[in-house]
Amino acid sequence: MRTVWLAASLCSIAFTASAQTARPEPGPLTIARQGSFFVGGREVKSETLSTLPAYAASGTITVDQMYVRYQVPAGTPGVPVTLIHGCCLTGKTWETTPDGRMGWDEYFVRKGHPTYVIDQVWRGRSAADPSAINAVRSGKAAVDKLPTVFAAGHEGAWEIFRFGKAYPQTMPGMRYPLAAQAEFWKQMVPDSINSLPTPNPTVPALSELAQKIGGTVLMSHSQSGIYPFQTAALNRKGIAGIVSIEPAACPAPTDDLKPYANLPILVLFGDYVDQFPRWAPRLANCRAFVAAANAAGGKAEIVVLPEIGIMGNTHMLMQDDNSLDIADLLIAWIGKHVAKAE
Amino acid sequence: MRTVWLAASLCSIAFTASAQTARPEPGPLTIARQGSFFVGGREVKSETLSTLPAYAASGTITVDQMYVRYQVPAGTPGVPVTLIHGCCLTGKTWETTPDGRMGWDEYFVRKGHPTYVIDQVWRGRSAADPSAINAVRSGKAAVDKLPTVFAAGHEGAWEIFRFGKAYPQTMPGMRYPLAAQAEFWKQMVPDSINSLPTPNPTVPALSELAQKIGGTVLMSHSQSGIYPFQTAALNRKGIAGIVSIEPAACPAPTDDLKPYANLPILVLFGDYVDQFPRWAPRLANCRAFVAAANAAGGKAEIVVLPEIGIMGNTHMLMQDDNSLDIADLLIAWIGKHVAKAE
């Protein structure tokens, strides 16, 4: 069976990474090029841009664009990777960890992968539209027209990220660098996703980005876990593979699975999943999706880290104390399963 | 007179840059280290973090932190530079220009300067607090408690940025790459500055950053023009110099000018300033400040680009078609006037 074989191949890669690997101080990094740009976006005419005399209330703004920052390493580049953050966070997720270790954004570059980091639309450097707030403030709209925007508090996020079952308890052997938690909480931003249409405009923007790059692994996390699948359903062009890390949702096994035929897909979960009512059903659904996708000719795989001997990883595994070991696993998987565009 | 002498010295540097310099394709860039982190921030307890059942309304969040991304070039580094964006924008201001040329964030690194790019508090990757919006939405607060958050529309920004006197007219010889204006509008984000205390929490965060770096030029733009001065008034520690680009405000000439004694200060304006009622008084006030600061033992200088033979620069001169020539001017000024911390 394909799934079993793939899991076994990853297991052999993973074996040496089951303990945290010591990392020497990294040397200088040579990059061929870097920069930032936007994809997507649409113009909106508004009469409520401002309630201040210094700025006109009436005018046109651009929203729904997605900010992208990238680095391409010197030398023959490997498969490009696009890092897509989750709920209540920005692209900062993948950068320097709260305790000051190298982020995946740099590590993938050092391993030869051109790396693209995005801010989901309406978050971070991707603009939101304040018109609804100002419409209510100036009496032109009712209070229920205010946007739905929430922040996850430290206490609630604690359980969502599986640091522990309730703040401030911790799971045994848990690998998140909690000594630096104050720096982590600074990464969290308000989330407007519930004010956005479905699919989220981030999805067509990811499709545009994938086509612009000309072949990339879409690597998502949590809230964004479903986006690469939605992007593939929209258009397979430019999508070289999907790595979905701790997705809040996989496609349903009863969905149309043709968009994923022959597409290398890896779904990755950390530890303690079955002990959390929020997470256990998500893992179960992803297992069912992977089985159904493979039955329909897919190349999907699901890895739950403790099942291959790696213990203690939280939902924020790209920041856990063995984050680069996890990255090594993914790099090995990409090297083995994802073809580079010619 | 000191001011005249300094301006004359800059003029000789500037002369060769008065026409746009051809730039060869840049080669690879080697950096010693890079990353991102936050400075500042405070915990806020709130009962209105969310109106959604999936996220608790009650909890603690962290706000007022300032996001910082940096690159340190390989080799013996020059004076570190901190780039501080203006109104309705984020750190993206200094990155790849809308028409795809190299941004100052990379150019300063290539010229040997460790470079730090920030997002002002409550903007970009620096979190805002959604509590007030949710308090109103859930009926716990009156509508007038909504935050003051505005967006500058394309049409209004057109005149503020001095592309032309009214949208879509352009100033003669204007150097902004308007063919790529759609990409520029995507950089603009809602601005919550009017909901923040004075001084803006960005100011103490800049002080913390300057001390952490251990000596940096604070280079501000427009809305943030006053911040480096406010930071110096708070604490001179870590501030090696100030470059204030097109500041919305300089300190008043009648202010206490002791915080600026012996501090290398350059105030820089582009073209067409006196033709815009929004801008002419700001330039006049900055001229008066520089004169007063020097009379009080300062090392301040003001340069208005057309007065040294460089025509056509807009308010967004870090993105104009001669942006790297302007950067060269600033790099020469820093090299001449700012001492590196030992």
XYZ file of C-alpha atoms in Angstrom:
684
model
C 0.000 0.000 0.000
C 1.346 3.341 -1.050
C 0.647 5.195 2.226
C 2.432 2.613 4.295
C 5.451 2.596 2.006
C 5.779 6.387 2.036
C 5.466 6.531 5.806
C 8.118 3.846 6.138
C 10.493 5.788 3.861
C 10.042 8.924 5.913
C 10.519 6.921 9.083
C 14.012 5.892 8.047
C 14.864 9.548 7.351
C 13.384 10.554 10.664
C 15.153 8.066 12.829
C 18.363 10.055 13.287
C 16.365 13.194 14.022
C 14.442 11.825 16.982
C 16.787 13.570 19.415
C 17.449 17.278 19.113
C 20.444 17.772 16.819
C 23.229 20.132 17.928
C 23.693 22.946 15.408
C 26.958 24.804 14.891
C 26.872 28.598 14.564
C 25.835 29.188 10.939
C 28.348 30.848 8.618
C 27.603 33.678 6.197
C 24.744 33.169 3.741
C 25.006 34.119 0.079
C 21.788 34.915 -1.696
C 21.328 35.433 -5.424
C 18.386 37.771 -5.013
C 15.712 38.824 -2.539
C 12.828 41.226 -2.312
C 9.117 41.594 -1.736
C 5.983 42.191 -3.778
C 2.224 41.737 -3.691
C -0.067 39.396 -5.587
C -3.813 39.760 -5.946
C -5.706 42.825 -4.792
C -8.763 44.715 -5.962
C -9.820 48.335 -5.900
C -12.627 49.381 -3.560
C -14.436 52.718 -3.710
C -15.490 53.891 -0.280
C -17.200 56.879 1.332
C -15.916 56.016 4.799
C -12.147 55.765 4.586
C -11.639 58.274 7.350
C -13.343 60.260 10.075
C -10.448 62.729 10.262
C -10.408 66.077 8.468
C -6.811 65.554 7.287
C -7.769 62.466 5.241
C -10.653 62.338 2.769
C -13.564 60.040 3.619
C -14.216 59.377 -0.052
C -11.764 57.575 -2.294
C -10.346 54.360 -3.660
C -8.193 51.880 -1.784
C -6.698 48.522 -2.728
C -7.408 45.452 -0.582
C -7.240 41.643 -0.791
C -3.592 41.745 -1.969
C -1.119 39.340 -0.363
C 2.352 40.452 0.752
C 5.220 38.149 -0.253
C 8.882 38.340 0.807
C 11.411 36.002 -0.798
C 15.050 34.974 -0.875
C 16.709 32.896 -3.584
C 20.002 31.291 -2.550
C 23.125 31.435 -4.709
C 23.988 28.285 -6.623
C 21.636 25.853 -8.333
C 18.356 26.384 -6.507
C 16.167 23.525 -5.308
C 12.362 23.382 -5.325
C 10.866 26.716 -4.233
C 8.899 26.664 -0.978
C 6.051 29.021 -0.001
C 5.417 29.361 3.747
C 1.809 30.175 4.696
C 1.105 31.066 8.337
C -1.965 30.291 10.428
C -4.545 31.925 12.661
C -3.830 35.159 14.480
C -0.291 35.233 13.157
C 1.695 36.661 10.220
C 4.698 35.553 8.159
C 6.753 36.250 11.291
C 5.761 32.683 12.304
C 8.562 31.305 10.099
C 11.267 33.817 11.003
C 13.634 33.890 13.994
C 12.082 31.809 16.805
C 10.994 33.518 20.043
C 14.161 32.227 21.736
C 16.359 33.584 18.940
C 17.102 30.491 16.835
C 17.083 30.457 13.041
C 13.640 30.406 11.453
C 12.539 28.134 8.645
C 12.474 31.128 6.280
C 16.277 31.232 6.439
C 16.894 27.524 6.952
C 15.140 26.491 3.749
C 17.207 29.085 1.871
C 20.405 27.702 3.395
C 19.313 24.260 2.204
C 19.027 25.576 -1.345
C 15.310 26.315 -1.569
C 14.077 29.670 -2.875
C 11.714 30.614 -0.055
C 8.607 32.795 -0.169
C 6.919 33.996 3.036
C 3.437 35.509 2.825
C 1.143 37.536 5.055
C -2.443 36.349 4.585
C -4.746 38.991 3.088
C -6.105 41.541 5.622
C -3.289 40.734 8.051
C 0.279 41.923 8.664
C 1.538 43.875 5.668
C -1.506 42.863 3.609
C -3.994 45.713 4.024
C -7.425 45.467 5.638
C -10.318 47.797 4.785
C -11.360 50.133 7.643
C -14.497 51.337 5.824
C -16.964 49.292 7.879
C -15.547 50.612 11.162
C -15.805 54.191 9.949
C -19.283 53.655 8.507
C -20.488 52.612 11.965
C -18.502 55.308 13.717
C -20.011 58.032 11.525
C -23.549 56.684 11.950
C -23.908 55.512 8.346
C -24.180 51.838 9.274
C -25.545 49.819 12.180
C -23.299 48.342 14.839
C -23.823 44.825 13.474
C -21.981 45.869 10.316
C -18.715 46.039 12.257
C -16.133 43.539 11.038
C -15.658 40.283 12.886
C -12.125 40.598 14.175
C -10.768 38.593 17.064
C -7.575 38.168 19.007
C -6.613 34.866 20.610
C -5.595 35.540 24.207
C -2.523 33.929 25.721
C -4.687 31.701 27.914
C -6.848 30.383 25.079
C -3.983 30.081 22.600
C -2.129 27.972 25.169
C -4.546 25.082 24.661
C -5.002 25.684 20.909
C -1.229 25.465 20.425
C -1.070 22.411 22.740
C 1.491 23.859 25.133
C -0.750 22.311 27.793
C -4.356 21.387 28.466
C -5.023 24.583 30.378
C -2.903 27.661 30.984
C -0.273 27.515 32.499
C 0.061 23.718 32.713
C 2.388 22.068 30.203
C 2.299 18.707 28.446
C 5.021 16.279 29.606
C 8.131 16.544 27.396
C 6.661 19.525 25.552
C 9.274 21.149 23.269
C 8.009 24.733 22.869
C 10.565 27.270 24.213
C 8.222 28.696 26.841
C 10.996 30.671 28.550
C 10.606 33.014 25.558
C 6.805 33.005 25.528
C 6.590 36.792 25.966
C 8.262 37.187 22.558
C 5.874 34.660 21.033
C 2.772 36.498 22.239
C 4.085 39.584 20.423
C 3.755 37.669 17.140
C 0.000 37.378 17.491
C -2.221 39.847 15.632
C -5.975 40.384 15.277
C -7.561 38.085 12.710
C -10.250 39.291 10.270
C -10.722 35.991 8.475
C -14.379 35.702 9.478
C -15.140 38.927 7.628
C -13.742 37.516 4.376
C -15.471 35.515 1.649
C -14.904 31.762 1.048
C -12.521 30.869 -0.404
C -10.384 33.431 1.352
C -8.773 35.799 -1.223
C -5.460 34.387 0.017
C -6.321 31.259 -2.014
C -6.478 32.832 -5.511
C -3.463 34.940 -4.479
C -1.555 31.724 -3.701
C -2.514 30.429 -7.139
C -1.198 33.599 -8.764
C 1.989 33.314 -6.705
C 2.516 29.641 -7.586
C 2.176 30.434 -11.278
C 4.519 33.398 -10.963
C 7.140 31.242 -9.219
C 6.550 28.503 -11.774
C 6.472 25.542 -9.435
C 6.462 25.681 -5.634
C 5.609 23.559 -2.635
C 2.754 25.274 -0.781
C 3.523 24.741 2.917
C 0.620 25.740 5.126
C -0.050 25.753 8.849
C -3.178 25.378 10.957
C -5.872 27.816 9.761
C -4.177 27.951 6.336
C -3.924 24.139 6.177
C -6.792 23.891 3.741
C -5.600 26.725 1.450
C -3.146 24.715 -0.702
C -5.886 22.164 -1.354
C -8.326 24.919 -2.283
C -5.625 26.450 -4.476
C -5.054 23.139 -6.269
C -8.804 22.767 -6.780
C -8.792 26.225 -8.376
C -5.802 25.552 -10.629
C -2.992 23.003 -10.414
C -0.620 25.249 -12.357
C 2.549 26.056 -10.450
C 1.839 23.728 -7.519
C 4.695 21.231 -7.234
C 3.531 19.740 -3.946
C 1.642 20.398 -0.714
C 2.934 20.194 2.845
C 0.086 20.818 5.254
C 1.324 21.226 8.809
C -1.209 20.649 11.558
C -4.129 21.673 9.330
C -7.318 22.911 10.953
C -8.969 21.048 8.077
C -8.075 18.640 5.294
C -10.483 18.254 2.376
C -13.329 15.865 3.233
C -12.753 12.307 2.001
C -16.060 12.653 0.157
C -14.906 15.766 -1.760
C -13.936 15.643 -5.407
C -10.365 14.350 -5.120
C -9.376 14.726 -8.774
C -7.561 18.044 -8.103
C -5.019 16.111 -6.019
C -4.294 13.249 -8.425
C -0.567 12.613 -8.698
C 0.254 15.618 -6.525
C 2.812 14.932 -3.778
C 1.044 15.727 -0.502
C 2.356 15.459 3.038
C 0.152 16.136 6.066
C 2.183 16.507 9.252
C 1.031 16.502 12.874
C 2.965 16.848 16.129
C 2.442 15.216 19.508
C -0.491 15.045 21.971
C -3.097 15.406 19.211
C -5.464 12.748 20.505
C -5.490 14.331 23.969
C -7.095 17.545 22.654
C -10.777 17.551 21.627
C -10.088 20.442 19.229
C -7.393 18.479 17.402
C -8.248 14.780 17.527
C -11.131 14.982 14.996
C -8.975 17.061 12.650
C -6.292 14.395 12.600
C -8.929 11.689 12.079
C -10.393 13.584 9.143
C -6.968 14.117 7.599
C -6.231 10.396 7.884
C -9.501 9.680 6.092
C -8.699 12.255 3.408
C -5.243 10.774 2.759
C -6.670 7.275 2.443
C -9.394 8.480 0.068
C -6.973 10.564 -1.994
C -4.634 7.616 -2.436
C -7.530 5.333 -3.343
C -8.325 7.888 -6.074
C -4.772 7.821 -7.477
C -3.177 10.327 -5.134
C 0.344 10.481 -3.718
C -0.666 11.601 -0.237
C 0.971 10.762 3.032
C 0.257 11.569 6.659
C 2.923 11.609 9.327
C 2.208 11.972 13.024
C 5.571 12.687 14.609
C 5.302 10.469 17.709
C 4.441 7.555 15.391
C 7.919 7.875 13.868
C 9.606 8.333 17.233
C 9.678 12.131 17.519
C 8.037 13.201 20.761
C 7.024 16.488 22.325
C 6.127 18.659 19.332
C 3.388 21.252 19.756
C 1.129 22.882 17.205
C 3.868 25.534 16.704
C 6.441 22.934 15.671
C 8.330 25.365 13.411
C 9.328 27.112 16.662
C 9.794 24.069 18.925
C 13.308 23.330 20.199
C 13.817 20.716 17.443
C 12.369 22.941 14.706
C 15.305 22.507 12.331
C 15.165 18.730 12.693
C 11.538 18.895 11.590
C 12.599 21.126 8.693
C 15.188 18.498 7.740
C 12.409 15.905 7.567
C 10.404 18.109 5.227
C 13.442 18.920 3.093
C 14.165 15.204 2.750
C 10.543 14.542 1.818
C 10.577 17.326 -0.795
C 13.861 16.025 -2.205
C 12.427 12.540 -2.515
C 8.921 13.260 -3.767
C 8.684 16.684 -5.402
C 10.026 17.275 -8.899
C 11.608 20.607 -9.716
C 10.047 22.493 -12.637
C 12.340 22.515 -15.685
C 28.243 79.174 9.397
C 28.035 75.454 10.059
C 24.799 74.862 8.133
C 26.118 76.487 5.004
C 29.355 74.520 5.195
C 27.602 71.197 5.654
C 25.202 71.889 2.818
C 28.113 72.824 0.587
C 29.909 69.593 1.442
C 26.820 67.570 0.578
C 26.406 69.560 -2.604
C 29.778 68.412 -3.889
C 28.798 64.811 -3.173
C 25.467 65.321 -4.846
C 26.671 66.843 -8.057
C 27.459 63.612 -9.868
C 24.138 62.152 -8.797
C 21.931 64.801 -10.351
C 21.182 62.558 -13.327
C 19.853 59.073 -12.777
C 22.798 56.696 -12.507
C 22.739 53.480 -14.551
C 22.946 50.455 -12.258
C 24.371 47.118 -13.351
C 22.534 43.935 -12.356
C 23.609 43.342 -8.742
C 25.644 40.236 -7.997
C 25.052 37.839 -5.105
C 24.864 39.314 -1.608
C 26.592 37.729 1.368
C 25.120 38.429 4.758
C 26.635 37.570 8.114
C 23.293 37.209 9.852
C 19.635 38.180 9.556
C 16.411 37.721 11.418
C 13.515 39.455 13.096
C 12.320 40.226 16.608
C 10.098 42.579 18.574
C 10.900 45.398 20.975
C 8.496 46.984 23.425
C 5.044 45.621 24.108
C 2.747 45.430 27.110
C 0.136 42.984 28.294
C -3.526 43.989 28.154
C -6.339 42.123 29.873
C -9.560 42.312 27.914
C -13.114 41.007 28.106
C -13.791 41.666 24.414
C -11.102 39.873 22.445
C -13.644 37.998 20.370
C -17.309 37.727 19.475
C -16.834 34.180 18.162
C -17.572 31.041 20.185
C -14.317 29.389 19.029
C -12.186 32.104 20.654
C -12.578 33.287 24.246
C -13.711 36.878 24.778
C -11.734 37.113 27.989
C -7.960 36.927 28.106
C -4.598 38.626 27.833
C -2.971 39.916 24.671
C 0.272 41.756 24.000
C 0.221 45.068 22.118
C 2.439 48.133 21.515
C 5.379 45.919 20.455
C 7.336 46.927 17.339
C 8.357 44.389 14.688
C 11.966 44.627 13.479
C 13.629 42.741 10.606
C 17.360 43.078 10.049
C 20.285 42.026 7.893
C 23.954 42.417 8.770
C 26.334 42.224 5.807
C 29.466 40.074 5.819
C 32.741 41.925 6.316
C 33.452 44.863 8.595
C 30.047 46.473 9.055
C 29.447 50.207 8.799
C 27.112 52.323 10.916
C 23.791 50.506 11.477
C 20.733 52.159 9.945
C 17.128 51.854 11.173
C 14.442 52.559 8.562
C 11.167 53.942 9.965
C 8.207 54.200 7.578
C 5.459 56.825 7.470
C 1.701 57.207 7.398
C -0.532 54.464 6.101
C 2.439 52.320 5.204
C 4.609 49.578 6.718
C 8.266 48.558 6.502
C 7.471 47.464 2.929
C 8.137 51.134 2.044
C 11.873 50.430 2.004
C 11.807 47.096 0.209
C 11.609 46.333 -3.532
C 10.131 49.366 -5.304
C 6.730 49.083 -7.006
C 8.495 48.801 -10.378
C 10.757 46.025 -9.115
C 14.028 47.847 -8.378
C 16.151 47.209 -5.298
C 14.865 48.784 -2.101
C 16.921 50.741 0.380
C 16.624 47.870 2.868
C 18.944 45.828 0.621
C 20.982 48.690 -0.807
C 22.185 49.899 2.584
C 23.212 46.316 3.415
C 25.129 46.073 0.140
C 26.890 49.305 1.097
C 28.026 47.710 4.360
C 25.364 49.007 6.767
C 23.563 46.611 9.102
C 19.961 47.558 8.324
C 16.898 47.335 10.550
C 13.382 47.793 9.122
C 10.477 48.304 11.516
C 6.693 48.215 11.361
C 5.269 50.989 13.551
C 3.241 49.719 16.518
C -0.371 48.748 15.691
C 0.494 48.393 11.996
C 1.817 45.643 9.711
C 3.285 42.834 11.782
C 3.022 44.902 14.965
C -0.293 43.899 16.521
C -3.285 46.184 17.104
C -5.883 45.590 19.824
C -9.379 44.702 18.518
C -11.003 45.013 21.970
C -12.668 48.370 21.317
C -14.290 47.127 18.104
C -15.655 44.053 19.870
C -16.794 46.064 22.882
C -18.958 48.184 20.585
C -20.090 45.195 18.528
C -21.235 43.347 21.644
C -23.047 46.384 23.042
C -20.643 46.914 25.951
C -19.416 50.282 24.689
C -20.855 53.195 22.754
C -20.129 53.720 19.073
C -17.877 56.692 19.840
C -15.468 54.287 21.549
C -14.563 52.768 18.193
C -10.906 53.278 17.272
C -9.920 56.083 14.936
C -8.529 54.207 11.975
C -8.236 55.684 8.524
C -7.058 54.721 5.066
C -5.622 57.251 2.641
C -7.331 56.799 -0.722
C -5.363 56.810 -3.947
C -6.808 60.180 -4.917
C -5.940 61.909 -1.639
C -2.553 60.221 -1.298
C -1.692 61.462 -4.784
C -1.453 65.045 -3.524
C 0.037 64.119 -0.140
C 2.848 62.248 -1.899
C 3.248 65.118 -4.398
C 2.800 63.014 -7.514
C 0.662 65.922 -8.688
C -1.543 68.722 -7.381
C -4.717 66.733 -7.999
C -5.283 63.158 -9.118
C -4.365 62.169 -11.850
C -2.298 65.206 -12.889
C 1.471 64.923 -12.441
C 4.149 67.454 -11.568
C 6.508 68.263 -14.480
C 9.600 66.045 -14.378
C 8.146 63.996 -11.524
C 10.258 60.871 -10.860
C 7.800 58.474 -9.196
C 7.368 55.253 -11.268
C 3.645 55.754 -11.812
C 3.432 52.975 -14.394
C 3.647 50.683 -11.338
C 1.238 52.675 -9.181
C -1.136 49.702 -8.746
C 1.642 47.892 -6.875
C 2.277 50.979 -4.730
C -1.341 51.277 -3.631
C -1.094 47.706 -2.348
C 1.530 48.890 0.142
C -0.929 51.155 1.912
C -2.598 49.922 5.101
C -5.094 51.377 7.587
C -3.480 53.659 10.138
C -4.459 53.616 13.844
C -2.039 56.292 14.968
C -4.795 58.617 16.162
C -5.927 55.999 18.661
C -2.484 55.872 20.263
C -1.021 57.958 23.085
C 1.638 60.655 22.585
C 4.451 59.907 22.264
C 3.503 56.983 20.096
C 4.745 53.712 21.690
C 6.916 53.381 18.580
C 9.133 56.078 20.147
C 10.177 54.224 23.329
C 10.430 51.073 21.183
C 12.898 52.901 18.920
C 14.884 53.864 21.997
C 14.981 50.251 23.143
C 16.039 49.183 19.647
C 18.779 51.818 19.398
C 20.218 50.674 22.718
C 19.988 47.040 21.668
C 21.834 47.782 18.417
C 24.322 49.916 20.329
C 24.504 52.855 17.939
C 22.291 53.424 14.903
C 21.165 56.165 12.576
C 17.398 56.560 12.989
C 16.103 57.247 9.472
C 12.475 58.333 9.489
C 9.955 59.330 6.855
C 6.960 61.666 6.839
C 4.625 60.801 9.750
C 7.556 59.203 11.601
C 9.799 62.227 10.904
C 9.447 63.497 14.438
C 10.022 60.106 16.124
C 13.841 60.108 16.128
C 13.774 63.553 17.740
C 11.296 62.358 20.359
C 13.467 59.279 20.884
C 16.569 61.434 21.418
C 14.633 63.609 23.880
C 13.734 60.435 25.779
C 17.270 59.023 25.799
C 20.282 59.735 23.599
C 21.734 56.277 24.247
C 22.267 54.290 21.051
C 21.389 57.122 18.666
C 24.375 57.774 16.385
C 22.546 60.208 14.124
C 19.189 61.223 12.691
C 18.121 61.343 9.051
C 14.619 62.743 8.815
C 13.207 62.377 5.312
C 10.340 64.675 4.408
C 9.189 64.937 8.027
C 5.582 65.868 8.719
C 7.089 67.769 11.640
C 10.476 68.797 12.969
C 10.768 69.865 16.607
C 9.693 73.476 17.082
C 12.610 75.934 17.127
C 11.344 77.049 20.544
C 11.542 73.506 21.982
C 14.263 72.431 24.377
C 17.070 71.731 21.921
C 19.554 70.238 24.383
C 18.632 66.646 23.409
C 20.111 67.322 19.961
C 23.419 68.901 20.983
C 26.296 67.432 18.998
C 24.038 64.890 17.319
C 24.513 64.609 13.527
C 21.112 65.470 12.026
C 20.111 65.624 8.373
C 16.646 66.754 7.285
C 15.966 65.943 3.629
C 13.206 67.197 1.347
C 12.453 66.484 -2.312
C 11.053 68.710 -5.036
C 7.881 70.825 -5.398
C 7.570 71.389 -1.648
C 6.701 75.069 -1.855
C 3.921 74.375 -4.354
C 1.942 72.314 -1.816
C 0.158 74.027 1.077
C 0.433 70.841 3.147
C 4.210 70.747 2.758
C 5.525 74.311 2.482
C 4.975 75.183 6.179
C 6.595 71.921 7.240
C 9.749 72.728 5.300
C 9.754 76.266 6.717
C 9.467 74.920 10.257
C 12.253 72.414 9.680
C 14.506 75.195 8.368
C 13.791 77.183 11.532
C 14.466 74.134 13.715
C 17.819 73.444 12.035
C 18.898 77.060 12.465
C 17.845 77.050 16.123
C 19.465 73.684 16.803
C 22.762 74.862 15.333
C 22.591 78.112 17.281
C 22.279 75.895 20.389
C 25.380 73.848 19.520
C 23.793 71.344 17.182
C 25.188 69.634 14.101
C 22.019 69.845 12.037
C 21.674 70.269 8.314
C 18.757 70.622 5.936
C 18.960 69.664 2.278
C 16.226 70.394 -0.238
C 17.140 68.327 -3.276
C 16.397 70.862 -6.038
C 18.634 73.328 -4.204
C 21.567 70.979 -4.856
C 20.543 70.310 -8.439
C 18.432 67.166 -8.048
C 15.006 67.688 -9.546
C 11.750 65.762 -9.662
C 11.738 63.895 -6.350
C 8.401 63.228 -4.695
C 7.521 62.595 -1.077
C 8.183 58.870 -1.737
C 11.765 59.506 -2.809
C 12.962 56.088 -1.593
C 10.898 54.694 -4.480
C 11.522 57.397 -7.124
C 13.449 56.392 -10.238
C 16.671 57.843 -8.779
C 16.113 56.254 -5.353
C 19.554 54.653 -5.155
C 21.230 57.949 -6.048
C 19.444 59.498 -3.079
C 20.575 56.570 -0.945
C 24.157 57.238 -2.100
C 23.816 60.833 -0.858
C 22.686 59.613 2.554
C 25.399 56.974 2.730
C 28.002 59.642 1.927
C 26.532 61.912 4.597
C 26.584 59.115 7.177
C 30.160 58.232 6.244
C 31.223 61.834 6.690
C 29.298 62.828 9.792
C 28.280 59.818 11.853
C 30.793 58.006 14.035
C 30.528 54.248 14.402
C 30.188 52.971 17.965
C 33.374 51.207 19.122
